[in-house]
CSV table of C-alpha atoms in Angstrom, one decimal:
chain,number,residue,atom,x,y,z
A,1,VAL,CA,-98.3,-32.9,-33.0
A,2,GLN,CA,-99.5,-33.6,-29.0
A,3,THR,CA,-102.6,-31.6,-28.4
A,4,CYS,CA,-100.6,-29.8,-25.0
A,5,ALA,CA,-97.8,-28.0,-27.4
A,6,LEU,CA,-100.7,-26.3,-29.4
A,7,PRO,CA,-101.9,-23.7,-27.2
A,8,ILE,CA,-98.0,-22.7,-26.7
A,9,LEU,CA,-97.6,-22.9,-30.5
A,10,GLN,CA,-100.8,-20.7,-31.0
A,11,PHE,CA,-99.8,-18.3,-27.9
A,12,LYS,CA,-96.7,-17.8,-29.6
A,13,SER,CA,-98.2,-16.7,-33.1
A,14,LEU,CA,-100.3,-14.2,-31.1
A,15,ILE,CA,-97.8,-12.6,-29.6
A,16,ILE,CA,-95.5,-12.7,-33.0
A,17,VAL,CA,-98.3,-11.2,-35.0
A,18,LEU,CA,-99.2,-8.9,-31.9
A,19,ILE,CA,-96.1,-7.4,-31.6
A,20,ALA,CA,-95.4,-6.9,-35.4
A,21,PHE,CA,-98.7,-5.1,-35.9
A,22,LEU,CA,-97.2,-2.7,-33.0
A,23,VAL,CA,-94.0,-2.8,-34.8
A,24,LEU,CA,-95.7,-1.5,-38.1
A,25,ASP,CA,-96.6,1.9,-36.5
A,26,MET,CA,-93.8,2.5,-34.6
A,27,ARG,CA,-93.0,6.4,-36.0
A,28,SER,CA,-91.3,7.6,-32.7
A,29,ILE,CA,-88.2,4.3,-33.2
A,30,ARG,CA,-87.8,5.0,-36.8
A,31,LYS,CA,-83.9,6.6,-36.2
A,32,TYR,CA,-83.6,3.7,-34.1
A,33,ILE,CA,-84.1,1.1,-36.8
A,34,LYS,CA,-80.6,-0.3,-37.0
A,35,TRP,CA,-80.5,-1.0,-33.1
A,36,ILE,CA,-83.6,-2.9,-33.4
A,37,TYR,CA,-82.6,-5.3,-36.2
A,38,ILE,CA,-79.2,-5.8,-34.3
A,39,ALA,CA,-81.7,-6.3,-31.1
A,40,PHE,CA,-83.0,-9.5,-33.2
A,41,VAL,CA,-79.8,-11.3,-33.6
A,42,PRO,CA,-80.0,-12.9,-30.0
A,43,VAL,CA,-83.0,-14.0,-30.6
A,44,VAL,CA,-82.8,-15.6,-33.7
A,45,ILE,CA,-79.6,-17.3,-32.3
A,46,ALA,CA,-81.4,-18.3,-29.0
A,47,ILE,CA,-84.4,-20.1,-31.2
A,48,VAL,CA,-81.4,-21.5,-33.8
A,49,MET,CA,-79.6,-22.8,-31.1
A,50,LYS,CA,-82.3,-24.6,-28.7
A,51,PRO,CA,-82.1,-28.3,-28.1
A,52,ASN,CA,-83.2,-30.2,-31.1
A,53,PHE,CA,-84.6,-27.1,-33.2
A,54,TRP,CA,-82.6,-28.5,-35.9
A,55,TYR,CA,-83.7,-32.2,-35.3
A,56,HIS,CA,-86.9,-31.1,-35.2
A,57,LEU,CA,-86.7,-29.2,-38.2
A,58,LYS,CA,-85.2,-31.4,-40.6
A,59,TYR,CA,-87.0,-34.6,-39.8
A,60,ALA,CA,-90.9,-33.1,-38.6
A,61,ARG,CA,-91.6,-29.8,-40.3
A,62,LEU,CA,-89.0,-30.0,-43.6
A,63,SER,CA,-90.6,-33.7,-43.9
A,64,VAL,CA,-94.2,-32.4,-43.6
A,65,TRP,CA,-93.9,-29.5,-46.2
A,66,ARG,CA,-92.3,-32.0,-48.5
A,67,GLU,CA,-95.2,-34.6,-48.1
A,68,THR,CA,-98.0,-31.6,-48.9
A,69,PHE,CA,-96.1,-29.8,-51.8
A,70,LYS,CA,-96.0,-34.1,-53.2
A,71,LEU,CA,-99.9,-33.7,-52.7
A,72,PHE,CA,-100.4,-30.7,-54.1
A,73,LEU,CA,-98.2,-31.9,-57.1
A,74,GLY,CA,-101.2,-34.8,-57.0
A,75,HIS,CA,-101.3,-38.8,-56.5
A,76,ALA,CA,-102.7,-41.0,-59.1
A,77,GLU,CA,-106.5,-40.4,-57.4
A,78,ARG,CA,-105.5,-36.9,-58.3
A,79,PRO,CA,-103.2,-36.4,-61.1
A,80,PHE,CA,-104.7,-32.5,-61.3
A,81,ALA,CA,-104.4,-31.2,-57.8
A,82,TRP,CA,-102.1,-28.8,-58.6
A,83,ILE,CA,-104.3,-26.6,-60.6
A,84,ILE,CA,-107.2,-27.0,-58.6
A,85,GLY,CA,-106.1,-28.0,-55.6
A,86,TRP,CA,-107.7,-30.8,-52.9
A,87,GLY,CA,-110.3,-28.0,-51.4
A,88,ILE,CA,-110.1,-26.0,-48.0
A,89,GLY,CA,-109.6,-27.5,-44.9
A,90,THR,CA,-108.9,-30.9,-46.6
A,91,PHE,CA,-105.4,-31.1,-45.0
A,92,LYS,CA,-106.1,-33.1,-41.5
A,93,ALA,CA,-108.2,-35.6,-43.2
A,94,ILE,CA,-105.6,-36.0,-46.4
A,95,PHE,CA,-102.2,-35.8,-45.2
A,96,PRO,CA,-102.4,-38.8,-42.6
A,97,ALA,CA,-104.0,-40.7,-45.2
A,98,MET,CA,-101.9,-40.6,-47.9
A,99,ALA,CA,-98.7,-38.8,-46.6
A,100,ARG,CA,-95.7,-40.9,-45.1
A,101,GLY,CA,-92.5,-39.7,-43.9
A,102,HIS,CA,-90.0,-39.5,-40.8
A,103,PHE,CA,-92.0,-36.9,-38.8
A,104,GLU,CA,-95.0,-40.2,-38.4
A,105,ALA,CA,-92.7,-40.3,-35.0
A,106,GLU,CA,-94.4,-36.9,-34.3
A,107,GLY,CA,-98.2,-38.1,-34.1
A,108,VAL,CA,-100.8,-37.0,-36.4
A,109,TRP,CA,-100.3,-34.0,-38.4
A,110,MET,CA,-103.5,-31.7,-38.4
A,111,ASN,CA,-102.1,-29.1,-40.3
A,112,ALA,CA,-98.5,-28.1,-42.2
A,113,HIS,CA,-97.0,-25.7,-39.6
A,114,ASN,CA,-96.8,-23.7,-42.9
A,115,GLU,CA,-99.7,-21.4,-43.5
A,116,PRO,CA,-98.3,-20.8,-47.3
A,117,ILE,CA,-97.5,-24.6,-48.5
A,118,GLU,CA,-100.8,-26.3,-47.1
A,119,PHE,CA,-103.1,-23.5,-48.6
A,120,LEU,CA,-101.1,-24.3,-51.9
A,121,MET,CA,-101.7,-28.1,-51.5
A,122,GLU,CA,-105.2,-27.0,-50.7
A,123,VAL,CA,-106.4,-24.4,-53.5
A,124,GLY,CA,-104.0,-25.4,-56.2
A,125,ILE,CA,-102.2,-23.2,-58.2
A,126,ILE,CA,-105.4,-21.3,-59.2
A,127,GLY,CA,-106.0,-20.5,-55.7
A,128,PHE,CA,-102.2,-19.6,-55.0
A,129,ILE,CA,-101.3,-17.1,-57.4
A,130,PRO,CA,-104.1,-14.3,-56.8
A,131,PHE,CA,-102.8,-15.0,-52.8
A,132,ALA,CA,-99.2,-14.9,-53.9
A,133,LEU,CA,-99.7,-11.2,-55.7
A,134,TYR,CA,-101.6,-9.7,-53.3
A,135,ILE,CA,-98.4,-10.3,-51.0
A,136,PHE,CA,-96.1,-9.2,-53.5
A,137,TYR,CA,-98.4,-6.1,-53.8
A,138,LEU,CA,-98.6,-5.8,-49.8
A,139,MET,CA,-94.6,-6.2,-49.7
A,140,ARG,CA,-93.6,-3.6,-52.5
A,141,LYS,CA,-91.7,-0.7,-51.4
A,142,CYS,CA,-91.5,-2.3,-48.1
A,143,LYS,CA,-88.5,-1.0,-45.8
A,144,GLY,CA,-88.0,-0.5,-42.2
A,145,LEU,CA,-90.4,-1.1,-39.7
A,146,ALA,CA,-93.0,-2.5,-42.7
A,147,LEU,CA,-90.1,-4.6,-43.4
A,148,MET,CA,-89.5,-6.3,-39.9
A,149,ALA,CA,-92.9,-6.1,-39.0
A,150,SER,CA,-93.4,-8.2,-42.2
A,151,LEU,CA,-90.8,-10.7,-42.0
A,152,MET,CA,-92.4,-11.4,-38.6
A,153,ILE,CA,-95.5,-12.1,-39.9
A,154,ALA,CA,-93.7,-14.4,-42.7
A,155,TYR,CA,-92.1,-16.3,-39.3
A,156,THR,CA,-95.5,-17.1,-37.9
A,157,LEU,CA,-97.0,-18.4,-41.4
A,158,CYS,CA,-94.4,-20.6,-42.2
A,159,PHE,CA,-94.1,-22.2,-38.6
A,160,TYR,CA,-97.2,-21.8,-36.4
A,161,PHE,CA,-100.3,-21.7,-37.9
A,162,PRO,CA,-102.0,-18.2,-37.3
A,163,LEU,CA,-104.5,-18.9,-39.5
A,164,HIS,CA,-106.1,-21.6,-37.6
A,165,GLN,CA,-107.0,-19.3,-34.6
A,166,PRO,CA,-109.8,-17.3,-34.9
A,167,HIS,CA,-108.3,-14.2,-32.1
A,168,THR,CA,-104.7,-14.4,-34.7
A,169,SER,CA,-106.4,-14.6,-37.8
A,170,LEU,CA,-108.5,-11.1,-37.3
A,171,LEU,CA,-105.1,-9.8,-35.7
A,172,LEU,CA,-103.7,-10.8,-39.2
A,173,VAL,CA,-106.8,-9.3,-41.2
A,174,ALA,CA,-106.5,-6.0,-39.4
A,175,PHE,CA,-101.9,-6.0,-40.0
A,176,VAL,CA,-103.0,-6.4,-44.0
A,177,ALA,CA,-105.9,-4.0,-43.8
A,178,TYR,CA,-103.1,-1.4,-41.4
A,179,ARG,CA,-100.5,-2.1,-44.5
A,180,GLU,CA,-103.0,-1.7,-47.1
A,181,LYS,CA,-103.7,2.2,-46.1
A,182,GLN,CA,-100.1,2.6,-45.7
A,183,ILE,CA,-99.3,1.7,-49.5
A,184,ARG,CA,-102.6,3.9,-50.3
A,185,GLY,CA,-101.1,7.1,-48.6
A,186,GLU,CA,-104.0,7.1,-46.1
A,187,ILE,CA,-101.7,6.4,-42.9
A,188,TRP,CA,-98.5,8.0,-42.4
A,189,SER,CA,-95.5,5.3,-43.0
């Protein structure tokens, strides 16, 4: 990815996480939740109709995600990578050296632009299972504004790289902690 695009992606990720965090506790607008969902439809349509959205998704991101998943499954050099992974933070060294595909025209990819897939490749099944179980725990009984906020977080995790940014990572930790307190009933939800 070209370096000029990084600040824009980081800013988008930060804004999405911040909005999701704010939406999580908007008690006063609960009765308008249906209209809020309807208002997001044009936003989603605008994103999907952007020029080159589908081309970039198909020939860049999906290719990178597919190659990252292949690395997770392992190579001859590392047949048990799917169990133990390649190591945290190794994507930027392993991926450019071993992966090949249509995405190469985009330049060197320093991250997969999909945190769950990159995390799976780096930590393997042993590290990913506890992560997935905790996500399911946080998502249980998720409805209304909590569901919308969680979907916004899922979107930014799958299309940007918020965990590679300290300020956005801190907001994500605060979001998870707040959601945890809601689940325990310590905060009205």
